mmCIF file of C-alpha atoms in Angstrom:
data_model
loop_
_atom_site.group_PDB
_atom_site.id
_atom_site.type_symbol
_atom_site.label_atom_id
_atom_site.label_comp_id
_atom_site.label_asym_id
_atom_site.label_seq_id
_atom_site.Cartn_x
_atom_site.Cartn_y
_atom_site.Cartn_z
ATOM 1 C CA MET A 12 10.271 5.071 35.846
ATOM 2 C CA ALA A 13 8.517 1.961 36.822
ATOM 3 C CA LEU A 14 6.506 2.005 33.570
ATOM 4 C CA ALA A 15 9.690 2.524 31.583
ATOM 5 C CA GLU A 16 11.302 -0.462 33.186
ATOM 6 C CA HIS A 17 8.148 -2.629 32.637
ATOM 7 C CA GLU A 18 8.288 -1.573 28.989
ATOM 8 C CA LEU A 19 11.909 -2.745 28.796
ATOM 9 C CA ALA A 20 10.966 -6.016 30.396
ATOM 10 C CA GLU A 21 8.223 -6.758 27.853
ATOM 11 C CA ARG A 22 8.774 -7.980 24.396
ATOM 12 C CA PRO A 23 8.386 -5.222 21.884
ATOM 13 C CA LEU A 24 5.348 -6.808 20.153
ATOM 14 C CA MET A 25 3.600 -7.466 23.502
ATOM 15 C CA ALA A 26 4.175 -3.869 24.513
ATOM 16 C CA ALA A 27 2.813 -2.645 21.166
ATOM 17 C CA TRP A 28 -0.224 -4.823 21.621
ATOM 18 C CA ARG A 29 -0.725 -3.362 25.142
ATOM 19 C CA ARG A 30 -0.637 0.125 23.795
ATOM 20 C CA PHE A 31 -2.945 -0.802 20.892
ATOM 21 C CA ALA A 32 -5.500 -2.504 23.326
ATOM 22 C CA SER A 33 -5.592 0.683 25.347
ATOM 23 C CA ARG A 34 -7.312 2.497 22.468
ATOM 24 C CA ARG A 35 -10.872 1.407 22.669
ATOM 25 C CA VAL A 36 -11.810 2.929 19.282
ATOM 26 C CA SER A 37 -8.999 0.975 17.489
ATOM 27 C CA VAL A 38 -10.031 -2.294 19.291
ATOM 28 C CA VAL A 39 -13.650 -1.822 18.212
ATOM 29 C CA ALA A 40 -12.532 -1.061 14.686
ATOM 30 C CA LEU A 41 -10.400 -4.247 14.659
ATOM 31 C CA VAL A 42 -13.324 -6.294 15.932
ATOM 32 C CA ALA A 43 -15.540 -4.765 13.224
ATOM 33 C CA LEU A 44 -12.908 -5.512 10.517
ATOM 34 C CA VAL A 45 -12.692 -9.129 11.622
ATOM 35 C CA ILE A 46 -16.544 -9.455 11.435
ATOM 36 C CA ILE A 47 -16.634 -7.945 8.061
ATOM 37 C CA ALA A 48 -13.791 -10.277 6.787
ATOM 38 C CA ALA A 49 -15.467 -13.343 8.322
ATOM 39 C CA ALA A 50 -18.793 -12.327 6.758
ATOM 40 C CA VAL A 51 -17.444 -12.002 3.178
ATOM 41 C CA ALA A 52 -15.147 -15.029 3.557
ATOM 42 C CA GLY A 53 -18.080 -17.076 4.674
ATOM 43 C CA ALA A 54 -20.563 -15.735 2.050
ATOM 44 C CA ASP A 55 -21.244 -19.189 0.811
ATOM 45 C CA LEU A 56 -22.561 -20.188 4.237
ATOM 46 C CA ILE A 57 -24.435 -17.013 5.289
ATOM 47 C CA ALA A 58 -25.486 -15.392 2.100
ATOM 48 C CA PRO A 59 -29.311 -16.021 1.520
ATOM 49 C CA TYR A 60 -28.607 -16.826 -2.164
ATOM 50 C CA ARG A 61 -25.795 -17.744 -4.482
ATOM 51 C CA SER A 62 -23.696 -15.152 -6.201
ATOM 52 C CA GLY A 63 -25.510 -13.967 -9.342
ATOM 53 C CA GLN A 64 -28.602 -15.976 -8.636
ATOM 54 C CA GLN A 65 -31.545 -14.205 -10.435
ATOM 55 C CA HIS A 66 -35.174 -13.880 -9.395
ATOM 56 C CA LEU A 67 -36.706 -12.479 -12.554
ATOM 57 C CA ASP A 68 -40.205 -12.401 -10.930
ATOM 58 C CA HIS A 69 -38.775 -9.956 -8.197
ATOM 59 C CA VAL A 70 -36.764 -7.489 -10.255
ATOM 60 C CA LEU A 71 -36.217 -4.285 -8.226
ATOM 61 C CA ALA A 72 -38.122 -5.721 -5.168
ATOM 62 C CA PRO A 73 -37.951 -3.458 -2.205
ATOM 63 C CA PRO A 74 -36.375 -4.669 1.066
ATOM 64 C CA GLY A 75 -38.543 -7.207 2.924
ATOM 65 C CA ALA A 76 -38.720 -10.564 4.505
ATOM 66 C CA GLU A 77 -37.584 -12.521 1.423
ATOM 67 C CA PHE A 78 -34.930 -10.072 0.271
ATOM 68 C CA LEU A 79 -33.693 -8.124 3.307
ATOM 69 C CA LEU A 80 -31.883 -5.426 1.137
ATOM 70 C CA GLY A 81 -34.105 -5.731 -1.982
ATOM 71 C CA THR A 82 -33.036 -6.824 -5.432
ATOM 72 C CA ASP A 83 -31.323 -5.244 -8.449
ATOM 73 C CA THR A 84 -32.322 -4.790 -12.038
ATOM 74 C CA LEU A 85 -31.471 -8.496 -12.735
ATOM 75 C CA GLY A 86 -33.387 -9.816 -9.749
ATOM 76 C CA ARG A 87 -30.280 -10.546 -7.716
ATOM 77 C CA ASP A 88 -30.446 -10.297 -3.927
ATOM 78 C CA THR A 89 -28.521 -7.134 -2.921
ATOM 79 C CA LEU A 90 -27.410 -8.539 0.510
ATOM 80 C CA SER A 91 -25.994 -11.695 -1.162
ATOM 81 C CA GLN A 92 -24.265 -9.552 -3.907
ATOM 82 C CA THR A 93 -22.787 -7.184 -1.330
ATOM 83 C CA LEU A 94 -21.362 -10.212 0.676
ATOM 84 C CA TYR A 95 -19.751 -11.787 -2.372
ATOM 85 C CA ALA A 96 -18.594 -8.392 -3.754
ATOM 86 C CA GLY A 97 -16.790 -7.783 -0.489
ATOM 87 C CA ARG A 98 -14.512 -10.767 -1.141
ATOM 88 C CA ILE A 99 -13.048 -9.117 -4.244
ATOM 89 C CA SER A 100 -12.912 -5.705 -2.730
ATOM 90 C CA LEU A 101 -11.031 -6.868 0.322
ATOM 91 C CA VAL A 102 -8.704 -9.185 -1.673
ATOM 92 C CA ILE A 103 -7.832 -6.330 -3.955
ATOM 93 C CA GLY A 104 -7.247 -3.965 -1.051
ATOM 94 C CA ILE A 105 -5.029 -6.492 0.862
ATOM 95 C CA SER A 106 -3.083 -7.638 -2.226
ATOM 96 C CA VAL A 107 -2.307 -4.038 -3.313
ATOM 97 C CA ALA A 108 -1.305 -3.166 0.198
ATOM 98 C CA LEU A 109 1.078 -6.029 0.595
ATOM 99 C CA ILE A 110 2.623 -5.739 -2.960
ATOM 100 C CA ALA A 111 3.058 -1.858 -2.659
ATOM 101 C CA SER A 112 4.456 -2.118 0.847
ATOM 102 C CA LEU A 113 6.863 -4.785 -0.204
ATOM 103 C CA LEU A 114 8.104 -2.627 -3.207
ATOM 104 C CA GLY A 115 8.328 0.489 -1.082
ATOM 105 C CA THR A 116 10.003 -1.212 1.765
ATOM 106 C CA THR A 117 12.644 -2.822 -0.569
ATOM 107 C CA VAL A 118 13.400 0.456 -2.333
ATOM 108 C CA GLY A 119 13.549 2.480 0.869
ATOM 109 C CA VAL A 120 15.848 0.080 2.787
ATOM 110 C CA VAL A 121 18.217 -0.374 -0.160
ATOM 111 C CA ALA A 122 18.443 3.312 -0.894
ATOM 112 C CA GLY A 123 18.714 4.399 2.738
ATOM 113 C CA TYR A 124 21.335 1.787 3.812
ATOM 114 C CA LEU A 125 23.534 1.696 0.593
ATOM 115 C CA GLY A 126 23.366 5.433 -0.135
ATOM 116 C CA GLY A 127 25.555 6.996 -2.798
ATOM 117 C CA ARG A 128 24.599 6.598 -6.470
ATOM 118 C CA ILE A 129 22.125 3.764 -5.785
ATOM 119 C CA ASP A 130 20.211 6.020 -3.329
ATOM 120 C CA ALA A 131 20.321 8.824 -5.813
ATOM 121 C CA VAL A 132 18.992 6.779 -8.738
ATOM 122 C CA LEU A 133 16.276 5.085 -6.719
ATOM 123 C CA MET A 134 15.039 8.351 -5.145
ATOM 124 C CA ARG A 135 15.028 10.278 -8.490
ATOM 125 C CA PHE A 136 12.983 7.523 -9.948
ATOM 126 C CA THR A 137 10.625 7.677 -6.975
ATOM 127 C CA ASP A 138 10.414 11.427 -7.240
ATOM 128 C CA THR A 139 9.615 11.111 -10.953
ATOM 129 C CA LEU A 140 6.695 8.798 -10.348
ATOM 130 C CA LEU A 141 5.413 10.961 -7.464
ATOM 131 C CA ALA A 142 5.497 13.953 -9.833
ATOM 132 C CA LEU A 143 3.066 12.229 -12.322
ATOM 133 C CA PRO A 144 -0.612 12.812 -12.064
ATOM 134 C CA LEU A 145 -1.464 9.775 -10.138
ATOM 135 C CA LEU A 146 -5.234 9.504 -10.955
ATOM 136 C CA MET A 147 -4.597 10.087 -14.638
ATOM 137 C CA MET A 148 -1.924 7.396 -14.772
ATOM 138 C CA ILE A 149 -4.161 4.966 -12.847
ATOM 139 C CA ILE A 150 -6.944 5.482 -15.269
ATOM 140 C CA LEU A 151 -4.716 5.278 -18.243
ATOM 141 C CA LEU A 152 -3.071 2.016 -17.195
ATOM 142 C CA ALA A 153 -6.470 0.561 -16.229
ATOM 143 C CA ARG A 154 -7.749 1.380 -19.662
ATOM 144 C CA ILE A 155 -4.712 -0.222 -21.361
ATOM 145 C CA LEU A 156 -4.392 -3.400 -19.270
ATOM 146 C CA GLY A 157 -7.932 -4.548 -18.806
ATOM 147 C CA ASP A 158 -10.790 -4.922 -16.251
ATOM 148 C CA SER A 159 -9.940 -8.093 -14.229
ATOM 149 C CA ALA A 160 -9.101 -8.020 -10.515
ATOM 150 C CA ALA A 161 -5.451 -9.004 -11.236
ATOM 151 C CA ASP A 162 -5.143 -5.966 -13.629
ATOM 152 C CA VAL A 163 -6.543 -3.656 -11.004
ATOM 153 C CA VAL A 164 -4.148 -5.050 -8.344
ATOM 154 C CA PHE A 165 -1.314 -4.609 -10.771
ATOM 155 C CA VAL A 166 -2.007 -1.025 -11.574
ATOM 156 C CA LEU A 167 -2.622 0.119 -8.029
ATOM 157 C CA SER A 168 0.425 -1.679 -6.771
ATOM 158 C CA LEU A 169 2.629 -0.236 -9.447
ATOM 159 C CA LEU A 170 1.745 3.293 -8.552
ATOM 160 C CA GLY A 171 1.207 2.953 -4.721
ATOM 161 C CA TRP A 172 4.619 2.344 -3.202
ATOM 162 C CA MET A 173 6.403 5.598 -3.623
ATOM 163 C CA ALA A 174 5.357 7.496 -0.429
ATOM 164 C CA LEU A 175 6.289 4.546 1.691
ATOM 165 C CA ALA A 176 9.742 4.186 0.031
ATOM 166 C CA ARG A 177 10.565 7.836 1.185
ATOM 167 C CA ILE A 178 9.409 7.138 4.730
ATOM 168 C CA ILE A 179 11.319 3.904 4.920
ATOM 169 C CA ARG A 180 14.402 5.481 3.424
ATOM 170 C CA ALA A 181 14.434 8.388 6.053
ATOM 171 C CA LYS A 182 13.973 5.875 8.908
ATOM 172 C CA THR A 183 16.739 3.682 7.473
ATOM 173 C CA LEU A 184 19.199 6.645 7.217
ATOM 174 C CA ALA A 185 18.753 7.170 10.899
ATOM 175 C CA LEU A 186 18.959 3.530 11.822
ATOM 176 C CA ARG A 187 22.114 2.842 9.846
ATOM 177 C CA GLU A 188 24.037 5.128 12.189
ATOM 178 C CA GLN A 189 22.948 3.265 15.282
ATOM 179 C CA GLU A 190 25.446 1.261 17.169
ATOM 180 C CA PHE A 191 23.829 -2.086 16.602
ATOM 181 C CA VAL A 192 24.059 -1.705 12.836
ATOM 182 C CA VAL A 193 27.612 -0.369 13.085
ATOM 183 C CA ALA A 194 28.525 -3.260 15.292
ATOM 184 C CA ALA A 195 26.967 -5.903 12.981
ATOM 185 C CA SER A 196 28.792 -4.330 10.035
ATOM 186 C CA SER A 197 32.164 -4.431 11.864
ATOM 187 C CA MET A 198 31.750 -8.102 12.755
ATOM 188 C CA GLY A 199 31.470 -8.846 9.012
ATOM 189 C CA ALA A 200 27.652 -9.240 8.629
ATOM 190 C CA SER A 201 26.682 -9.111 4.998
ATOM 191 C CA THR A 202 24.605 -6.244 3.647
ATOM 192 C CA THR A 203 21.562 -8.484 3.071
ATOM 193 C CA ARG A 204 21.756 -9.908 6.677
ATOM 194 C CA ILE A 205 22.001 -6.320 8.198
ATOM 195 C CA MET A 206 18.988 -5.267 6.233
ATOM 196 C CA VAL A 207 16.878 -8.350 6.891
ATOM 197 C CA ARG A 208 17.958 -9.073 10.501
ATOM 198 C CA HIS A 209 18.734 -5.664 11.932
ATOM 199 C CA LEU A 210 16.906 -2.946 9.954
ATOM 200 C CA LEU A 211 13.519 -4.516 9.032
ATOM 201 C CA PRO A 212 12.637 -5.507 12.566
ATOM 202 C CA ASN A 213 12.986 -1.858 13.484
ATOM 203 C CA LEU A 214 10.739 -0.720 10.539
ATOM 204 C CA VAL A 215 7.757 -2.938 11.685
ATOM 205 C CA GLY A 216 5.862 -0.008 12.980
ATOM 206 C CA GLU A 217 6.105 2.085 9.815
ATOM 207 C CA ILE A 218 5.303 -0.903 7.543
ATOM 208 C CA SER A 219 2.374 -1.922 9.646
ATOM 209 C CA VAL A 220 0.810 1.450 9.501
ATOM 210 C CA ALA A 221 1.452 1.798 5.792
ATOM 211 C CA VAL A 222 -0.044 -1.556 5.020
ATOM 212 C CA SER A 223 -3.313 -0.802 7.063
ATOM 213 C CA LEU A 224 -3.679 2.547 5.346
ATOM 214 C CA ALA A 225 -2.938 1.122 1.962
ATOM 215 C CA VAL A 226 -5.700 -1.353 2.264
ATOM 216 C CA ALA A 227 -8.222 1.477 2.830
ATOM 217 C CA GLY A 228 -6.693 3.516 -0.086
ATOM 218 C CA ALA A 229 -6.840 0.487 -2.465
ATOM 219 C CA ILE A 230 -10.430 -0.257 -1.588
ATOM 220 C CA LEU A 231 -11.461 3.324 -2.264
ATOM 221 C CA ALA A 232 -9.221 3.383 -5.485
ATOM 222 C CA GLU A 233 -10.932 0.221 -6.811
ATOM 223 C CA SER A 234 -14.332 1.637 -6.001
ATOM 224 C CA VAL A 235 -13.602 4.779 -7.936
ATOM 225 C CA LEU A 236 -12.221 2.882 -10.920
ATOM 226 C CA SER A 237 -15.186 0.480 -10.926
ATOM 227 C CA PHE A 238 -17.598 3.323 -10.574
ATOM 228 C CA LEU A 239 -15.995 4.967 -13.648
ATOM 229 C CA GLY A 240 -16.300 1.786 -15.525
ATOM 230 C CA LEU A 241 -12.427 1.175 -15.523
ATOM 231 C CA GLY A 242 -12.071 -1.286 -12.666
ATOM 232 C CA VAL A 243 -13.223 -4.723 -12.224
ATOM 233 C CA SER A 244 -15.839 -5.591 -14.741
ATOM 234 C CA SER A 245 -19.223 -6.680 -13.293
ATOM 235 C CA ALA A 246 -19.270 -9.273 -15.983
ATOM 236 C CA HIS A 247 -16.366 -10.943 -14.210
ATOM 237 C CA THR A 248 -17.392 -10.625 -10.604
ATOM 238 C CA PRO A 249 -19.184 -8.038 -8.360
ATOM 239 C CA THR A 250 -17.233 -5.617 -6.362
ATOM 240 C CA TRP A 251 -18.604 -2.848 -4.061
ATOM 241 C CA GLY A 252 -17.418 -0.378 -6.657
ATOM 242 C CA ASN A 253 -19.121 -1.738 -9.629
ATOM 243 C CA MET A 254 -22.300 -2.383 -7.653
ATOM 244 C CA ILE A 255 -22.429 1.350 -7.012
ATOM 245 C CA GLY A 256 -21.386 2.224 -10.608
ATOM 246 C CA GLY A 257 -23.918 -0.003 -12.097
ATOM 247 C CA ASN A 258 -26.831 1.307 -10.135
ATOM 248 C CA GLU A 259 -26.164 5.082 -9.692
ATOM 249 C CA GLY A 260 -29.116 5.813 -11.831
ATOM 250 C CA PHE A 261 -31.461 4.199 -9.256
ATOM 251 C CA MET A 262 -30.153 6.174 -6.282
ATOM 252 C CA THR A 263 -33.315 8.194 -5.788
ATOM 253 C CA VAL A 264 -35.864 5.480 -6.633
ATOM 254 C CA GLU A 265 -34.225 2.225 -5.323
ATOM 255 C CA PRO A 266 -31.549 3.623 -2.871
ATOM 256 C CA TRP A 267 -30.824 0.270 -1.315
ATOM 257 C CA LEU A 268 -28.891 -0.645 -4.543
ATOM 258 C CA VAL A 269 -26.266 2.019 -3.720
ATOM 259 C CA TRP A 270 -26.530 2.293 0.037
ATOM 260 C CA ALA A 271 -25.710 -1.325 0.691
ATOM 261 C CA PRO A 272 -22.246 -1.414 -1.056
ATOM 262 C CA GLY A 273 -21.689 2.258 -0.135
ATOM 263 C CA LEU A 274 -22.050 1.624 3.611
ATOM 264 C CA ALA A 275 -19.857 -1.490 3.276
ATOM 265 C CA ILE A 276 -17.146 0.590 1.821
ATOM 266 C CA VAL A 277 -17.491 3.415 4.363
ATOM 267 C CA ILE A 278 -17.513 1.101 7.403
ATOM 268 C CA THR A 279 -14.578 -0.965 6.130
ATOM 269 C CA VAL A 280 -12.472 2.010 5.301
ATOM 270 C CA LEU A 281 -13.229 3.716 8.600
ATOM 271 C CA ALA A 282 -12.354 0.489 10.481
ATOM 272 C CA VAL A 283 -9.059 0.052 8.516
ATOM 273 C CA ASN A 284 -8.131 3.667 9.221
ATOM 274 C CA TYR A 285 -8.826 3.454 12.907
ATOM 275 C CA VAL A 286 -6.755 0.259 13.119
ATOM 276 C CA GLY A 287 -4.017 2.150 11.336
ATOM 277 C CA ASP A 288 -4.203 4.912 13.871
ATOM 278 C CA GLY A 289 -3.982 2.429 16.651
ATOM 279 C CA LEU A 290 -0.993 0.677 15.039
ATOM 280 C CA ARG A 291 0.764 4.072 14.734
ATOM 281 C CA ASP A 292 0.400 4.907 18.364
ATOM 282 C CA ALA A 293 1.190 1.307 19.361
ATOM 283 C CA PHE A 294 4.505 1.329 17.613
ATOM 284 C CA ASP A 295 5.278 5.007 18.734
ATOM 285 C CA VAL A 296 6.941 4.541 22.106
ATOM 286 C CA ARG A 297 7.355 8.293 22.499
ATOM 287 C CA GLY A 298 3.601 8.722 22.482
ATOM 288 C CA GLU A 299 3.129 6.644 25.690
ATOM 289 C CA GLY A 300 3.228 9.652 27.731
ATOM 290 C CA ARG A 301 0.726 11.544 25.685
ATOM 291 C CA SER A 302 -2.042 8.908 25.813
#
């Protein structure tokens, strides 16, 4: 009882942070994610060499004092390339997550609150997109549009919002029957105001978890596309995916070319997933008693 009263006295975000902080794995993952983001953002300061700088007298040099992770087939320092490539991979992941979450949240809230024909049309459209072979559609659109980072973000965002839309719609259907929504409607609040001021604050948990998991999914999707030669072109800028895709033939003889970006992807995705798990439990008040 005392715990419940204490929860009520706390602000919702503070209570959520307390629950998140109680999960050590999620906190460690968050710290790791912050370190990774700071490292790639500050690549100009901490990378041993500039992006794309070649050392033609040290082609395929093994890891050593001068090149900590060796060099690639063009004599570029693998550590520096991994740091600079992380910028694009993280920007793509975050951009896709934000755009797809915005689309999914908008469709879900509008469909769930307005209902009727609008709900039917939006959900049938969503179901139609969900029924399509997702990987095939992503590959097809990536082939049609191009190989820039903006093209990859557009493709992944366009086909990544449907699952969240259904989750948000289901939650909105339950919320619209709550007393605070009914009271706001009876007092003459506009539909837009009810959605923005009353529904969205109660969907923060679902949206936060969706964004975190979408970041991981987008990083993996970009890596797969780049590995297949359909993502961001290495001629434009390095990404973790095209670093792997361009060096898979050297996996057995110069493994550092693949292991460096590969481990960066694995660690980043694991950290994002653990943070997502922590956010899910943090915003799930019912789970307090289970932890």
